[in-house]
Amino acid sequence: MREDVLRVEGLSTRFFTGEGQVNAVENVSFDVREGEVFGIVGESGSGKSVTGLSLVDLVGSPGEITDGELWYRDAELADEVREEFPDVVDGEYVDLRGVPESVRTSLRGTSLSMIFQDPESSFNPSLTVGEQIAEAVEVQQRASSRPRSTRARTDGEEYSLGSLVLSFALPSRRYVSEESRERAIELLELVGIPDPVERADEYPHEYSGGMLQRAMIAQALAGEPDVLVADEPTTALDVTIQAQVLDLLSELQAETGMTILLITHNLGVIARMCDRVGVMYGGEIVERGTLEDVFRDNVHPYTEGLLGSVPDLESVGGSLDPVPGNVPSLLDHEMEDRCYFADRCPKAMEACLERPPDTRVEADGDHVVKCVLTDLEYGESPPLPDDHFETEGADASDGGSNESADASDKSASPDGGDSR
Amino acid sequence: MSIAKFLVRRTLQAVFVVWGVVTIMFGLRAVSPGDPATLMLGEGATAETIARVRAQEGLDEPIYVQYLDYVQGLLIGDFGYSWRSNREVEAMVIERIPATLELAIAATVVALVIAIPLGVVSATRRNEPADYGATLFSLLGISTPNFWLGLMLILLFGVWLGIFPTGRRPVGLVEAIWTLVAFGSAGDLLTWLQHITLPALTLGTYFTALITRLTRSGMVDELGKPYVTATRAKGLPAVLVRYKHVLRNTMIPILTVLGLQMGTLMGGAVITETVFNWPGLGLRLIDALDARDWPLMQGIIVFIAVAFVTINVFVDALYSSLDPRVNDE
Amino acid sequence: MISDRITSNLRRTFRESLLPKIGMVLLVSIVLMAVFAPLLATHDPTRTGYYDEGGNAYPPIGTEYTTQIAVDGEIQEVEVTADSAHVLGTNNVGQDVYSRFVYGARISLLVGFSATLMAMLVGVPIGLIAGYYGGRVDDALMRVADTMLAFPALVLALALIGVFGESPVYVPDPIVSLGLADGMPESIPIPGTVTIVAALVIWVWFARVARGEALSLRNEEYVKAAKSFGTTDRDVLIGHVLPNSVTPIIVLATIQVAVIILLEASLAYLGFSGTTLSWGYEIERGQDILRTRPWVSTLPGIGIVLTVIAVNLLGDWFRDALDPNLDEGQRGA
Ligand code: SF4
């Protein structure tokens, strides 16, 4: 079996907004193996994007990772920080939450990189695409030209405001070198952009959506990352272009051997790309395992609802929207101590009014489900009446939860929550 | 649209605007009470002299002939003669430009040097003490009339602390630099610096406050955009994200606002020059107004209008070179 | 128009932050001071001649000072205490500084609000029509607007005052005419030209904002629908376009009140206002005696600063709550 490159344990990310505390990611654990595609699937507002951002340490204020460990495998890094931070090193693994921020910053782009849903808004509109990719190349080259021990301490300050000011006056002091520009053009070619020399000098608004997504992939590749977090990389694109971009990702993965964490709400994309999957609901991963575990042998009623009556993997397609009911509120004070899916679950029982623990379906397997059905058959505990939640908390489930779902949506987007 | 075409169009618009200013000023003069010849010669002039001057100045011609004459004169750089001092208006304007320009540039430098870092700090440390301080400062800055601020500065730094002189500007920047280069003496330059400090602060405070507010709110908006996260995700050092990307994009729209605010800057210069008795165009404009010296008044105002539209054409050009999307519309 | 969402936004922002509260308290107190000026003032603000024995201005209470008295043809320095009747002292022509301070609020507020209102009444219809019809009308407006903006507001104001004179308008004081205050002026002079000129230099900003709104609404579905049902342009403008422009215009108006108060003060300072009962004028009057009697210039300035801060704070509040897209670009005259 391939080794884990990333082990996430008990990750929690919260947003502290005017409306209250939003538990966007709640005690999430999963592992990602070297060279695989691990998928995270869920409705919008389920916390999957925030999970991705948490991995690359880009959760912006008012959000904060409040708990959990992020074990990342990097033998070199482990050797370097073992002296200073023995607690956060375990063999070849380093807990990124335990090392100084500067170390995490130095890993960004070169070890862990991320691409985003909307290529048009993910590029700076007033710099050429070539320049922006060249910046990423430069990050990589500066990182590899120096031993990491010095990098970790100085990165961030190494390129100071002073040198930036100087770079306006002296072209030779520019951050981006000529070689990096040339490499950017190669990368554009690699991701299949025609006339890369000319296109490198064009601005993002001169690109089509699909081309720009390719350019964003090129930008991520520039850092030669071990793990690429791809947050809905095809959602903003036309169907035919989607397929092309996914093919491109697969090809590049085969070439470079990188690991991809693919976040999407599209089951078709998951079925097509992933080796293993985690299903997110209400900020939690409710079921995870191999593609087969989740698509065929699923236990959690939410997973079942998502898949509907799809008989086999090949015919899975389209987006999610099969489960009736509202996306749950992630506002802390509205979250009750129960299975978060219970109000929508067709098999809800009295046993579900306590938080179900993560349970392995087979003792030695890694098909993990957060649902009482792993231990009980439906009916072993008294089923809840259909109107259980309506009578109990009408205000929290109707108008109230709609509004707060909005709020958590806002905060769950990487930076929307705090922009005003 | 190409940049060249864009510039040609903007320049034509600018010419139109200047023509509008010229015409309005001429119209105002035509309807203003008081006989020019009397104003020129003073109350004691005899009827014959007045008649002679009227003929000489073409004041008896129909109004449209006077207008055409005036415009024709402007086109060849002839702004006419001051009624009061009987000197050429061009000369009277030109000799006052350096002092005003020094003041305006010094104020702008003060504003930019203080405001941009302040706005950046304020935006990046939102709701921290630094932000509150900057917000308070900028609120005070846009709410304080500059003439009063000038007087208070004089009172504080000139009278009570005695740090800065409050007298009239004794030496111009050009001469001061000349003495430095030619005789190696920095004394004049120091004197100049001492004298311009308070006026520059007086004129610059409003703009410092304004630009701080603009930078802060622009940058807060900009920082919330997805490309910022994406740029950080590729590992770019924070300094570069903040300045090369975010600040740059913040300043592009601010630039246009600043171009439009040049009118306010020039109005502010008039006041500041009055407070500090600073021998610039503004002070001369007030003198001309007091004396109802129309040719001088018109000359100064037309000059200000030309300066204003030129700056704005320049700003537009800069804008279109900074924001690649403009030229594609 | 003013929807529930807007009012609830306003209420929430007001509740959540301190600054709008400060602004509100300040402005309400200044408005009250202006309205009840005749009751609050201790002396007729226009009456001159309140001097000490030496013929000099009184200082504010709490300061000791010496005055010069001619005794037998010789000048002598004599210790004097401030006159408790003149709380904030008197100025160089012997007027009561406190009473003038109280009355000065009237001019600032009256000019600020009435000029803004006038500018709004002129600018908004023009802007709406230009933006709604587009084409030539619009081009013409934009050129006029450019020309107006090329004039520094202050310079334009000076030129216009030079032509039209100062034309003060005497407004009778209701409190005095009701006999509630004795010995106060029966009317106060509002600087007429200044008010009109101020409106004239800022209407363009209203026209621009209204035009922008009309332009963007012109192609909205519901406006098109209304037109297709045969609604006249006039009704579309008044019924659909105008209500949608209300919020940005309110925000703009607040900012402009602040701008005009500063403009009026500047003109009064330069001596072009036509009224002597103005904070700006008072500052000018104190300038010559800044070294010896600094309070004469200082106090009215504080009045201006507080008033403008109050208006700006409310403007920020409106902007934050109503229209985050409007920005400082509108802060110009
Ligand atoms: S724990 Fe109960 S309510 Fe939750 S998903 Fe399982 S069966 Fe449904």
Short mmCIF file of C-alpha atoms in Angstrom, two decimals, chain C residues 41-43 50 58-59 61 82-90 96-99:
data_model
loop_
_atom_site.label_atom_id
_atom_site.label_comp_id
_atom_site.label_asym_id
_atom_site.label_seq_id
_atom_site.Cartn_x
_atom_site.Cartn_y
_atom_site.Cartn_z
CA ALA C 41 -26.26 83.46 24.13
CA THR C 42 -25.37 85.74 27.00
CA HIS C 43 -24.92 88.89 24.95
CA TYR C 50 -17.07 94.89 25.71
CA TYR C 58 -11.39 90.13 27.83
CA PRO C 59 -9.80 86.69 28.02
CA ILE C 61 -12.63 82.91 32.44
CA ALA C 82 -11.46 87.92 33.47
CA ASP C 83 -14.95 89.31 33.47
CA SER C 84 -17.29 86.54 34.54
CA ALA C 85 -19.95 87.91 32.21
CA HIS C 86 -17.84 86.92 29.22
CA VAL C 87 -17.30 83.23 29.66
CA LEU C 88 -15.02 82.86 26.68
CA GLY C 89 -13.76 86.40 26.62
CA THR C 90 -14.29 89.00 23.94
CA ASP C 96 -18.72 88.37 23.27
CA VAL C 97 -16.89 85.34 21.92
CA TYR C 98 -19.24 82.80 23.46
CA SER C 99 -22.37 84.42 22.05
#
